[in-house]
CSV table of C-alpha atoms in Angstrom, one decimal:
chain,number,residue,atom,x,y,z
A,172,MET,CA,45.9,-12.2,-10.9
A,173,ASP,CA,48.1,-15.1,-12.0
A,174,VAL,CA,51.3,-15.4,-9.9
A,175,TYR,CA,54.2,-17.6,-10.9
A,176,VAL,CA,55.1,-20.1,-8.1
A,177,ARG,CA,57.6,-22.9,-8.7
A,178,LEU,CA,57.6,-25.9,-6.5
A,179,ASP,CA,60.8,-28.0,-6.1
A,180,GLY,CA,60.3,-31.5,-4.9
A,181,GLN,CA,57.7,-32.6,-2.4
A,182,SER,CA,59.1,-31.2,0.9
A,183,ASP,CA,57.9,-28.0,2.7
A,184,LEU,CA,55.5,-27.1,-0.1
A,185,SER,CA,53.7,-24.5,2.1
A,186,GLY,CA,57.1,-22.9,2.9
A,187,GLN,CA,58.0,-22.7,-0.7
A,188,ILE,CA,54.8,-21.0,-1.6
A,189,TYR,CA,55.1,-18.6,1.3
A,190,ARG,CA,58.7,-17.6,0.5
A,191,GLN,CA,58.0,-17.0,-3.2
A,192,LEU,CA,55.0,-14.8,-2.4
A,193,ARG,CA,56.9,-12.9,0.2
A,194,THR,CA,59.7,-12.3,-2.3
A,195,ALA,CA,57.2,-11.0,-4.8
A,196,ILE,CA,55.8,-8.6,-2.2
A,197,HIS,CA,59.3,-7.5,-1.2
A,198,ASP,CA,60.3,-6.8,-4.8
A,199,GLY,CA,57.1,-4.9,-5.5
A,200,LEU,CA,55.8,-7.4,-8.0
A,201,LEU,CA,52.8,-7.8,-5.8
A,202,ARG,CA,51.8,-4.3,-4.7
A,203,PRO,CA,49.9,-3.1,-1.6
A,204,GLY,CA,46.2,-3.9,-2.1
A,205,ASP,CA,46.8,-6.5,-4.8
A,206,PRO,CA,44.8,-9.7,-4.3
A,207,LEU,CA,46.6,-13.1,-3.9
A,208,PRO,CA,45.2,-15.9,-6.1
A,209,ALA,CA,42.3,-17.8,-4.6
A,210,THR,CA,43.5,-20.8,-2.6
A,211,ARG,CA,41.3,-23.1,-4.7
A,212,GLU,CA,42.7,-21.8,-8.0
A,213,LEU,CA,46.4,-21.7,-6.8
A,214,SER,CA,46.2,-25.2,-5.4
A,215,ARG,CA,44.7,-26.5,-8.6
A,216,ARG,CA,47.5,-25.0,-10.7
A,217,LEU,CA,50.2,-26.3,-8.4
A,218,ALA,CA,48.5,-29.7,-8.0
A,219,VAL,CA,48.7,-29.5,-4.2
A,220,ALA,CA,46.1,-29.7,-1.5
A,221,ARG,CA,44.1,-26.5,-0.8
A,222,ASN,CA,45.2,-26.6,2.8
A,223,THR,CA,48.8,-26.4,1.7
A,224,VAL,CA,48.2,-23.1,0.1
A,225,GLY,CA,46.0,-22.0,3.0
A,226,VAL,CA,48.9,-22.6,5.5
A,227,ALA,CA,51.2,-20.4,3.4
A,228,TYR,CA,48.6,-17.6,3.3
A,229,GLU,CA,48.0,-17.8,7.1
A,230,ARG,CA,51.8,-17.3,7.6
A,231,LEU,CA,51.8,-14.3,5.3
A,232,VAL,CA,48.9,-12.8,7.3
A,233,ALA,CA,50.6,-13.7,10.7
A,234,GLU,CA,53.8,-11.9,9.7
A,235,GLY,CA,52.1,-8.8,8.4
A,236,TYR,CA,52.5,-9.3,4.7
A,237,ALA,CA,48.8,-9.8,3.9
A,238,ASP,CA,45.3,-9.3,5.2
A,239,SER,CA,42.5,-11.9,5.0
A,240,ARG,CA,39.0,-10.5,4.2
A,241,VAL,CA,36.1,-12.8,5.0
A,242,GLY,CA,34.2,-13.7,1.9
A,243,SER,CA,36.6,-11.7,-0.3
A,244,GLY,CA,40.0,-13.2,-0.2
A,245,THR,CA,43.6,-12.5,0.8
A,246,TYR,CA,45.3,-9.2,-0.2
A,247,VAL,CA,48.7,-7.7,0.2
A,248,ARG,CA,48.7,-5.4,3.2
A,249,THR,CA,48.4,-1.7,2.3
A,250,ALA,CA,50.3,-0.3,5.3
A,251,GLY,CA,53.1,-1.4,7.6
A,252,LEU,CA,54.9,-3.6,5.1
A,253,PRO,CA,58.7,-4.2,5.4
A,254,ALA,CA,60.7,-2.0,3.1
A,255,ARG,CA,60.9,-3.3,-0.4
A,256,GLU,CA,64.1,-4.8,-1.7
A,257,ALA,CA,65.4,-4.3,-5.2
A,258,ALA,CA,64.9,-7.3,-7.5
A,259,ALA,CA,68.0,-9.3,-8.0
A,260,ALA,CA,69.5,-9.1,-11.4
A,261,THR,CA,69.8,-12.3,-13.5
A,262,ASN,CA,73.5,-13.5,-13.7
A,263,ALA,CA,74.6,-10.5,-11.7
A,264,THR,CA,77.9,-12.1,-10.8
A,265,GLY,CA,78.6,-13.6,-14.2
A,266,PRO,CA,80.1,-11.9,-17.3
A,267,GLY,CA,76.6,-11.5,-18.7
A,268,LEU,CA,75.7,-10.3,-22.2
A,269,ARG,CA,77.2,-7.2,-23.8
A,270,PRO,CA,75.9,-5.2,-26.7
A,271,ARG,CA,78.0,-4.4,-29.8
A,272,ALA,CA,80.5,-1.7,-29.1
A,273,LEU,CA,78.9,0.8,-31.4
A,274,TRP,CA,75.8,1.1,-29.2
A,275,ALA,CA,77.7,2.7,-26.4
A,276,GLY,CA,78.2,5.8,-28.5
A,277,LEU,CA,74.6,5.9,-29.7
A,278,SER,CA,72.8,5.3,-26.4
A,279,PRO,CA,72.7,8.9,-25.1
A,280,TRP,CA,70.2,9.9,-27.7
A,281,ALA,CA,67.7,7.3,-26.4
A,282,ALA,CA,68.4,8.0,-22.7
A,283,PRO,CA,65.4,8.7,-20.4
A,284,GLU,CA,66.6,12.3,-19.9
A,285,ALA,CA,66.7,12.9,-23.6
A,286,THR,CA,63.3,11.3,-24.5
A,287,GLY,CA,61.2,11.5,-21.3
A,288,PRO,CA,58.6,14.1,-20.3
A,289,VAL,CA,59.8,17.5,-19.1
A,290,ALA,CA,58.0,19.8,-16.7
A,291,ALA,CA,59.0,23.4,-17.6
A,292,ALA,CA,57.2,26.7,-17.2
A,293,TYR,CA,58.6,27.8,-20.6
A,294,ASP,CA,58.9,25.0,-23.1
A,295,PHE,CA,61.1,25.8,-26.1
A,296,ARG,CA,61.9,22.2,-27.0
A,297,VAL,CA,62.2,21.5,-30.6
A,298,GLY,CA,59.7,19.5,-32.7
A,299,LEU,CA,56.8,19.4,-30.3
A,300,PRO,CA,53.3,20.4,-31.5
A,301,ASP,CA,50.8,21.9,-29.1
A,302,ALA,CA,49.0,18.8,-27.9
A,303,ARG,CA,46.5,21.0,-26.0
A,304,LEU,CA,45.0,22.1,-29.3
A,305,PHE,CA,44.6,18.7,-30.9
A,306,PRO,CA,40.9,18.0,-31.8
A,307,TYR,CA,40.4,15.1,-29.4
A,308,ASP,CA,36.6,15.3,-29.6
A,309,ALA,CA,36.8,14.6,-33.4
A,310,TRP,CA,39.5,12.0,-33.1
A,311,ARG,CA,38.0,10.0,-30.2
A,312,PRO,CA,34.9,8.7,-32.1
A,313,LEU,CA,37.1,7.6,-35.0
A,314,ILE,CA,39.6,5.6,-33.0
A,315,THR,CA,36.7,4.2,-30.8
A,316,ARG,CA,34.9,3.0,-33.9
A,317,GLU,CA,38.0,1.2,-35.2
A,318,LEU,CA,38.7,-0.4,-31.9
A,319,ARG,CA,35.1,-1.6,-31.7
A,320,LEU,CA,35.5,-3.2,-35.1
A,321,SER,CA,38.7,-4.9,-33.9
A,322,GLY,CA,36.9,-6.2,-30.9
A,323,ALA,CA,34.2,-7.7,-33.1
A,324,GLY,CA,36.9,-9.7,-34.9
A,325,THR,CA,36.6,-7.9,-38.2
A,326,VAL,CA,40.2,-6.9,-38.2
A,327,GLY,CA,43.2,-9.3,-38.3
A,328,TYR,CA,46.8,-8.7,-39.1
A,329,GLY,CA,47.3,-5.8,-41.5
A,330,ASP,CA,49.2,-5.3,-44.8
A,331,PRO,CA,52.9,-4.4,-44.1
A,332,ALA,CA,52.6,-1.6,-46.6
A,333,GLY,CA,49.9,0.0,-44.6
A,334,HIS,CA,46.1,0.4,-44.5
A,335,ALA,CA,44.8,0.8,-48.1
A,336,GLY,CA,42.5,3.6,-47.2
A,337,LEU,CA,45.2,5.6,-45.4
A,338,ARG,CA,47.7,5.2,-48.3
A,339,ALA,CA,45.0,6.5,-50.7
A,340,SER,CA,44.2,9.4,-48.4
A,341,LEU,CA,47.9,10.3,-48.0
A,342,ALA,CA,48.6,10.1,-51.7
A,343,ARG,CA,45.9,12.6,-52.4
A,344,HIS,CA,47.0,14.9,-49.5
A,345,ILE,CA,50.7,15.1,-50.4
A,346,GLY,CA,49.9,15.3,-54.1
A,347,LEU,CA,47.7,18.4,-53.5
A,348,SER,CA,49.6,20.0,-50.6
A,349,ARG,CA,53.2,19.2,-51.5
A,350,GLY,CA,53.2,18.3,-55.2
A,351,VAL,CA,54.4,14.8,-54.5
A,352,ARG,CA,53.8,12.5,-57.5
A,353,ALA,CA,52.6,9.2,-55.9
A,354,GLY,CA,49.7,6.8,-55.9
A,355,PRO,CA,48.7,4.5,-53.0
A,356,ASP,CA,51.0,1.7,-54.2
A,357,ASP,CA,54.0,4.1,-53.9
A,358,LEU,CA,53.4,4.7,-50.2
A,359,LEU,CA,54.5,2.6,-47.2
A,360,VAL,CA,53.1,3.4,-43.7
A,361,THR,CA,55.8,3.4,-41.0
A,362,THR,CA,55.9,3.8,-37.2
A,363,GLY,CA,57.4,7.2,-37.5
A,364,THR,CA,60.3,8.8,-39.4
A,365,GLN,CA,62.9,6.8,-37.5
A,366,GLN,CA,61.5,3.5,-38.7
A,367,ALA,CA,61.3,4.9,-42.3
A,368,LEU,CA,65.0,5.7,-42.2
A,369,ASP,CA,65.8,2.3,-40.6
A,370,LEU,CA,63.9,0.5,-43.4
A,371,ILE,CA,65.6,2.5,-46.1
A,372,GLY,CA,69.0,1.7,-44.7
A,373,ARG,CA,68.1,-2.0,-44.5
A,374,VAL,CA,67.1,-2.1,-48.1
A,375,LEU,CA,69.8,0.2,-49.6
A,376,LEU,CA,73.0,-0.1,-47.5
A,377,GLU,CA,75.7,-2.6,-47.1
A,378,PRO,CA,78.1,-2.3,-44.1
A,379,GLY,CA,80.7,0.2,-44.9
A,380,ASP,CA,78.5,2.2,-47.4
A,381,ARG,CA,78.7,6.0,-46.9
A,382,VAL,CA,75.7,8.1,-46.0
A,383,ALA,CA,76.0,11.9,-46.3
A,384,VAL,CA,74.0,14.1,-43.9
A,385,GLU,CA,73.7,17.8,-43.4
A,386,GLU,CA,76.0,19.4,-40.9
A,387,PRO,CA,74.6,20.8,-38.6
A,388,GLY,CA,71.8,18.4,-39.0
A,389,TYR,CA,69.3,16.2,-37.2
A,390,PRO,CA,71.3,13.8,-34.9
A,391,PRO,CA,68.7,11.0,-34.6
A,392,ALA,CA,68.6,10.6,-38.4
A,393,ARG,CA,72.2,9.2,-38.2
A,394,LEU,CA,71.4,6.5,-35.7
A,395,PRO,CA,69.7,3.9,-38.0
A,396,PHE,CA,72.5,4.2,-40.5
A,397,LEU,CA,75.3,3.9,-38.0
A,398,ALA,CA,73.5,0.9,-36.4
A,399,GLN,CA,73.6,-0.8,-39.8
A,400,GLY,CA,77.3,-0.3,-40.1
A,401,ALA,CA,77.2,2.6,-42.5
A,402,VAL,CA,79.8,5.4,-42.5
A,403,VAL,CA,78.0,8.7,-41.8
A,404,THR,CA,79.7,11.8,-43.1
A,405,GLY,CA,78.6,15.4,-42.3
A,406,VAL,CA,78.4,17.8,-45.2
A,407,ALA,CA,78.3,21.5,-44.6
A,408,VAL,CA,75.4,23.8,-45.4
A,409,ASP,CA,75.2,27.4,-46.3
A,410,ALA,CA,72.4,29.9,-46.9
A,411,GLU,CA,71.2,27.8,-49.9
A,412,GLY,CA,71.3,24.5,-48.1
A,413,LEU,CA,73.6,21.4,-48.6
A,414,LEU,CA,76.9,22.1,-50.4
A,415,VAL,CA,76.4,19.5,-53.1
A,416,ASP,CA,80.0,19.8,-54.4
A,417,ALA,CA,81.3,18.7,-51.0
A,418,ILE,CA,79.5,15.4,-51.0
A,419,PRO,CA,82.0,12.5,-51.1
A,420,PRO,CA,81.8,10.8,-54.5
A,421,ASP,CA,81.4,7.3,-53.0
A,422,THR,CA,78.3,8.3,-51.1
A,423,ARG,CA,75.4,5.8,-51.4
A,424,ALA,CA,72.6,7.9,-49.9
A,425,VAL,CA,72.2,11.6,-49.0
A,426,TYR,CA,69.8,12.6,-46.2
A,427,VAL,CA,68.4,16.2,-46.4
A,428,THR,CA,65.7,18.4,-44.9
A,429,PRO,CA,65.2,20.7,-47.9
A,430,ALA,CA,62.0,22.5,-47.0
A,431,HIS,CA,63.1,23.6,-43.6
A,432,GLN,CA,66.8,22.7,-42.9
A,433,PHE,CA,67.2,21.3,-39.4
A,434,PRO,CA,68.2,23.0,-37.2
A,435,LEU,CA,69.0,26.3,-39.0
A,436,GLY,CA,65.7,26.7,-40.8
A,437,MET,CA,66.4,28.0,-44.3
A,438,PRO,CA,65.0,26.2,-47.3
A,439,MET,CA,67.2,24.6,-50.0
A,440,SER,CA,67.4,26.9,-53.0
A,441,LEU,CA,66.0,25.6,-56.4
A,442,ARG,CA,69.5,25.8,-57.8
A,443,ARG,CA,70.9,23.6,-55.1
A,444,ARG,CA,68.0,21.1,-55.3
A,445,THR,CA,68.5,20.8,-59.0
A,446,ALA,CA,72.3,20.3,-58.4
A,447,LEU,CA,71.6,17.6,-55.8
A,448,LEU,CA,69.3,15.7,-58.2
A,449,ARG,CA,71.9,15.8,-61.0
A,450,TRP,CA,74.6,14.6,-58.5
A,451,ALA,CA,72.4,11.7,-57.4
A,452,TRP,CA,71.7,10.7,-61.1
A,453,ARG,CA,75.5,10.8,-62.0
A,454,HIS,CA,76.5,8.7,-58.9
A,455,GLY,CA,73.5,6.3,-58.8
A,456,ALA,CA,72.8,7.5,-55.2
A,457,ALA,CA,69.6,7.8,-53.2
A,458,VAL,CA,68.3,11.1,-51.9
A,459,ILE,CA,66.3,10.8,-48.7
A,460,GLU,CA,64.0,13.8,-48.4
A,461,ASP,CA,62.7,14.4,-44.9
A,462,ASP,CA,59.8,16.8,-45.2
A,463,TYR,CA,59.3,16.9,-41.4
A,464,ASP,CA,57.2,20.1,-40.8
A,465,SER,CA,56.6,21.7,-44.1
A,466,GLU,CA,52.8,21.9,-43.5
A,467,PHE,CA,53.4,25.1,-41.5
A,468,ARG,CA,54.5,28.0,-43.8
A,469,PHE,CA,54.3,31.6,-42.7
A,470,GLY,CA,55.4,33.4,-45.9
A,471,GLY,CA,57.0,33.0,-49.3
A,472,ARG,CA,56.3,30.4,-51.9
A,473,PRO,CA,56.0,26.8,-50.9
A,474,VAL,CA,59.3,24.9,-51.6
A,475,GLU,CA,58.8,22.3,-54.3
A,476,THR,CA,59.8,18.8,-53.1
A,477,LEU,CA,62.8,17.0,-54.4
A,478,GLN,CA,60.5,14.1,-55.1
A,479,GLY,CA,58.3,16.3,-57.3
A,480,LEU,CA,61.4,17.5,-59.3
A,481,ASP,CA,62.9,14.0,-59.6
A,482,ARG,CA,62.7,12.3,-62.9
A,483,GLY,CA,65.3,9.6,-62.4
A,484,GLY,CA,63.7,7.7,-59.5
A,485,HIS,CA,66.4,8.6,-57.0
A,486,VAL,CA,64.4,10.3,-54.3
A,487,ILE,CA,62.7,8.6,-51.3
A,488,TYR,CA,60.3,11.0,-49.7
A,489,VAL,CA,59.7,10.7,-45.9
A,490,GLY,CA,56.8,12.3,-43.9
A,491,SER,CA,55.4,12.1,-40.4
A,492,PHE,CA,52.3,13.0,-38.4
A,493,SER,CA,54.4,13.7,-35.3
A,494,LYS,CA,54.7,17.5,-35.8
A,495,VAL,CA,51.3,18.0,-37.4
A,496,MET,CA,49.2,16.0,-34.9
A,497,MET,CA,51.2,14.5,-31.9
A,498,PRO,CA,54.4,12.5,-31.5
A,499,SER,CA,52.7,9.7,-29.5
A,500,LEU,CA,50.6,8.8,-32.6
A,501,ARG,CA,53.8,7.1,-34.1
A,502,VAL,CA,52.6,7.1,-37.7
A,503,GLY,CA,54.8,8.2,-40.6
A,504,PHE,CA,55.2,7.2,-44.2
A,505,LEU,CA,57.6,7.0,-47.1
A,506,VAL,CA,57.2,7.3,-50.9
A,507,ALA,CA,59.7,5.2,-52.8
A,508,PRO,CA,60.6,4.4,-56.4
A,509,ALA,CA,58.8,1.3,-57.7
A,510,ALA,CA,62.1,-0.7,-57.8
A,511,LEU,CA,62.2,-0.5,-53.9
A,512,ARG,CA,58.6,-1.3,-53.1
A,513,THR,CA,58.8,-5.1,-52.6
A,514,ALA,CA,62.0,-4.9,-50.6
A,515,LEU,CA,60.7,-2.1,-48.3
A,516,ARG,CA,57.4,-4.0,-47.8
A,517,THR,CA,59.4,-7.1,-46.8
A,518,ALA,CA,61.7,-5.1,-44.5
A,519,LYS,CA,58.6,-3.6,-42.8
A,520,TYR,CA,57.2,-7.1,-42.3
A,521,ALA,CA,60.5,-8.2,-40.8
A,522,ALA,CA,60.7,-5.2,-38.4
A,523,ASP,CA,57.2,-5.2,-36.9
A,524,TRP,CA,54.8,-6.6,-39.5
A,525,HIS,CA,52.6,-3.5,-39.7
A,526,THR,CA,51.8,-0.2,-37.9
A,527,ALA,CA,48.7,-0.3,-35.6
A,528,VAL,CA,45.7,-1.0,-37.9
A,529,ALA,CA,43.1,0.8,-35.8
A,530,THR,CA,45.2,3.9,-35.7
A,531,GLN,CA,45.8,3.8,-39.5
A,532,ALA,CA,42.1,3.3,-40.2
A,533,ALA,CA,41.0,6.2,-37.9
A,534,LEU,CA,43.7,8.4,-39.5
A,535,ALA,CA,42.4,7.6,-43.0
A,536,ARG,CA,38.9,8.8,-41.9
A,537,PHE,CA,40.4,11.8,-40.2
A,538,VAL,CA,42.1,12.8,-43.5
A,539,ASP,CA,39.1,11.9,-45.8
A,540,ASP,CA,36.6,13.8,-43.7
A,541,GLY,CA,38.6,17.0,-43.9
A,542,LEU,CA,39.4,17.1,-40.2
A,543,PHE,CA,43.2,16.9,-40.9
A,544,ALA,CA,43.1,19.9,-43.3
A,545,ARG,CA,41.0,21.8,-40.8
A,546,HIS,CA,43.4,21.1,-38.0
A,547,ILE,CA,46.4,22.2,-40.1
A,548,ARG,CA,44.7,25.5,-41.0
A,549,ARG,CA,43.9,26.1,-37.4
A,550,MET,CA,47.4,25.4,-36.2
A,551,GLN,CA,48.9,27.4,-39.1
A,552,HIS,CA,47.4,30.6,-37.6
A,553,THR,CA,48.5,29.6,-34.1
A,554,TYR,CA,52.1,28.8,-35.0
A,555,ALA,CA,52.4,31.9,-37.3
A,556,ALA,CA,51.5,34.1,-34.4
A,557,ARG,CA,54.1,32.4,-32.1
A,558,HIS,CA,56.7,32.6,-34.9
A,559,GLN,CA,56.1,36.3,-35.2
A,560,VAL,CA,56.5,36.8,-31.5
A,561,VAL,CA,59.7,34.9,-31.4
A,562,VAL,CA,61.3,36.6,-34.4
A,563,GLY,CA,60.0,40.0,-33.3
A,564,ALA,CA,61.5,39.7,-29.9
A,565,LEU,CA,64.9,38.4,-31.2
A,566,THR,CA,65.2,41.2,-33.8
A,567,GLY,CA,64.0,43.8,-31.4
A,568,ARG,CA,64.4,43.6,-27.6
A,569,PHE,CA,67.0,40.9,-27.7
A,570,ALA,CA,68.9,42.0,-30.9
A,571,ASP,CA,72.1,42.6,-29.0
A,572,LEU,CA,72.1,39.0,-27.8
A,573,ALA,CA,70.8,36.9,-30.6
A,574,GLU,CA,70.5,37.0,-34.4
A,575,PRO,CA,67.7,34.7,-35.8
A,576,VAL,CA,68.4,32.7,-38.9
A,577,PRO,CA,65.7,33.7,-41.5
A,578,SER,CA,63.0,31.1,-41.6
A,579,ALA,CA,59.4,31.1,-42.8
A,580,ALA,CA,58.3,27.6,-41.9
A,581,GLY,CA,58.2,24.9,-39.2
A,582,LEU,CA,58.0,24.9,-35.5
A,583,HIS,CA,61.3,26.4,-34.4
A,584,VAL,CA,63.6,29.4,-34.9
A,585,THR,CA,67.4,29.1,-34.5
A,586,ALA,CA,69.3,32.2,-33.4
A,587,PHE,CA,73.1,32.7,-33.3
A,588,THR,CA,74.1,34.3,-30.1
A,589,ARG,CA,76.3,37.3,-29.8
A,590,GLY,CA,77.7,39.8,-27.3
A,591,PRO,CA,78.5,38.0,-24.0
A,592,LEU,CA,76.8,34.9,-25.2
A,593,ALA,CA,79.0,34.5,-28.3
A,594,ASP,CA,81.4,32.5,-26.1
A,595,PRO,CA,80.4,28.8,-26.1
A,596,GLY,CA,81.2,28.4,-22.4
A,597,ALA,CA,79.2,31.4,-21.4
A,598,LEU,CA,76.3,30.2,-23.6
A,599,ALA,CA,76.4,26.7,-22.1
A,600,ALA,CA,76.4,28.2,-18.5
A,601,ARG,CA,73.5,30.5,-19.5
A,602,ALA,CA,71.5,27.5,-20.9
A,603,ARG,CA,72.1,25.6,-17.6
A,604,GLY,CA,70.9,28.5,-15.6
A,605,ALA,CA,67.8,28.9,-17.8
A,606,ARG,CA,66.9,25.2,-17.3
A,607,ALA,CA,67.3,25.6,-13.5
A,608,SER,CA,64.8,28.5,-13.7
A,609,GLY,CA,62.1,26.5,-15.5
A,610,VAL,CA,63.0,26.9,-19.2
A,611,ALA,CA,63.4,23.9,-21.5
A,612,VAL,CA,65.7,25.0,-24.2
A,613,HIS,CA,68.6,23.6,-26.3
A,614,THR,CA,71.8,25.1,-27.5
A,615,LEU,CA,72.6,24.7,-31.2
A,616,ALA,CA,75.5,22.4,-30.2
A,617,GLU,CA,73.0,20.1,-28.3
A,618,VAL,CA,70.7,19.5,-31.3
A,619,ALA,CA,73.4,19.3,-33.9
A,620,ALA,CA,75.7,16.3,-34.4
A,621,ASP,CA,78.7,18.7,-34.6
A,622,ARG,CA,79.1,19.8,-31.0
A,623,SER,CA,81.5,22.6,-32.3
A,624,ALA,CA,78.7,24.3,-34.1
A,625,ARG,CA,78.5,28.1,-34.1
A,626,PRO,CA,77.1,29.3,-30.7
A,627,GLY,CA,73.4,29.6,-30.8
A,628,LEU,CA,70.0,28.6,-29.4
A,629,VAL,CA,67.1,26.8,-30.9
A,630,PHE,CA,63.7,28.0,-29.8
A,631,GLY,CA,60.8,25.7,-30.5
A,632,TYR,CA,57.4,27.4,-30.2
A,633,GLY,CA,55.1,24.4,-30.8
A,634,SER,CA,54.2,23.8,-27.2
A,635,ILE,CA,54.6,27.3,-25.6
A,636,SER,CA,51.8,29.8,-25.6
A,637,ALA,CA,52.4,33.2,-27.2
A,638,ARG,CA,52.1,35.1,-23.9
A,639,ASP,CA,54.9,33.0,-22.4
A,640,ILE,CA,57.5,33.5,-25.2
A,641,GLU,CA,59.0,36.8,-24.2
A,642,PRO,CA,59.3,36.0,-20.5
A,643,GLY,CA,60.9,32.7,-21.5
A,644,LEU,CA,63.3,34.4,-23.9
A,645,GLN,CA,64.3,36.8,-21.1
A,646,ARG,CA,65.0,33.9,-18.7
A,647,THR,CA,67.1,32.3,-21.4
A,648,LEU,CA,69.0,35.2,-22.8
A,649,GLY,CA,69.1,37.5,-19.8
A,650,GLU,CA,68.2,41.1,-19.5
A,651,PRO,CA,68.9,43.0,-22.8
A,652,ARG,CA,71.0,46.2,-22.6
A,653,GLU,CA,69.0,49.4,-22.3
A,654,PRO,CA,69.1,51.5,-25.5
């Protein structure tokens, strides 16, 4: 292991080496059991005599920081070390650097408690697929093959627009399954939906431009636009979706989830979709269509995409593999009108050059070999059964406490609370108690940008087994009244 040591002048060289290594041990940079650099190698790098390094090592051993093993080397001691000290912060006493003021209001969405892993006996978190059912045995050989090719030097930097094979596979898939009219050149592969929204904002928006979003809606979708200096305005939704007549006339872009409105769950009616496209054409605005979990439908006719209906080139279609496969894959895509292709490709290059090439290539094979469609069919049955259990319990045993919003797609069901839980304070207290008893669940106010949203709960069923749903609902809602 290379260890950075800086020598100042020519005096007490052994002491300088000793003190810097001791500090690295105190700060936890060198951990118990870690090897110290060989004396020959460190003396060569520092241009000092080997004995100078040896004296420093002997002192570390004598004071209990390291152990010397004959024929093996010197290692940080594994037991009996002094308590580690926190690493000193750079410029801790100076004014330091400060982020732009707007980031203070955005930071909670990216906080560790909002994004990190959660250990819960009953996991109703929103937007999580069941990673336990992912076909790892089929995926592993594909990604191993691509990594082997990378190791052989056959893969260099990739095309910012994405792997050609993946773009072709995706164009076929969304054309067949969602009626999206696109060829490979219309697609750009992104590192998830958030990056897609960020790239769209970079290409379309000037500081001060207005972006309309659904209210209630998906809070993280606002962040890229706010970070770019846009004015984000919430527009109310009803049973048919976004209220088109309420969109401010100076809006430059409208972000919607028409197939499965987040978080309420209803689809946007054909009448409202048509009205939105007419509005975009009249105002020269963009419509950003987030088709985030439409692969999973449990009844009714598939909702035609806005992109498939669009004849004016105003819709940018955004998709992701996070809900279908697993969030850690970090692969998404967008389909944009031809006039935006070059700018989006350049914006992607500026952001991170390209999404991981090996992952894209493996995913292309996964789609082309029919494994992706097979996985969707399997999960469709699994999620349909869980959806039925959630809706059945909410409309039956827990009907006095919750009223589910009609929904026939996706990975969550939203329910407005009633009875004793119709009070926002009582609902918040109930949710806190549920979390303390091992339930991961969000209130509607917590997953909507408008914290004054109607009292309700959002039950994700992607990562909870069917047998755990009713016990989890009982811990969340409490005991229903006896008939």
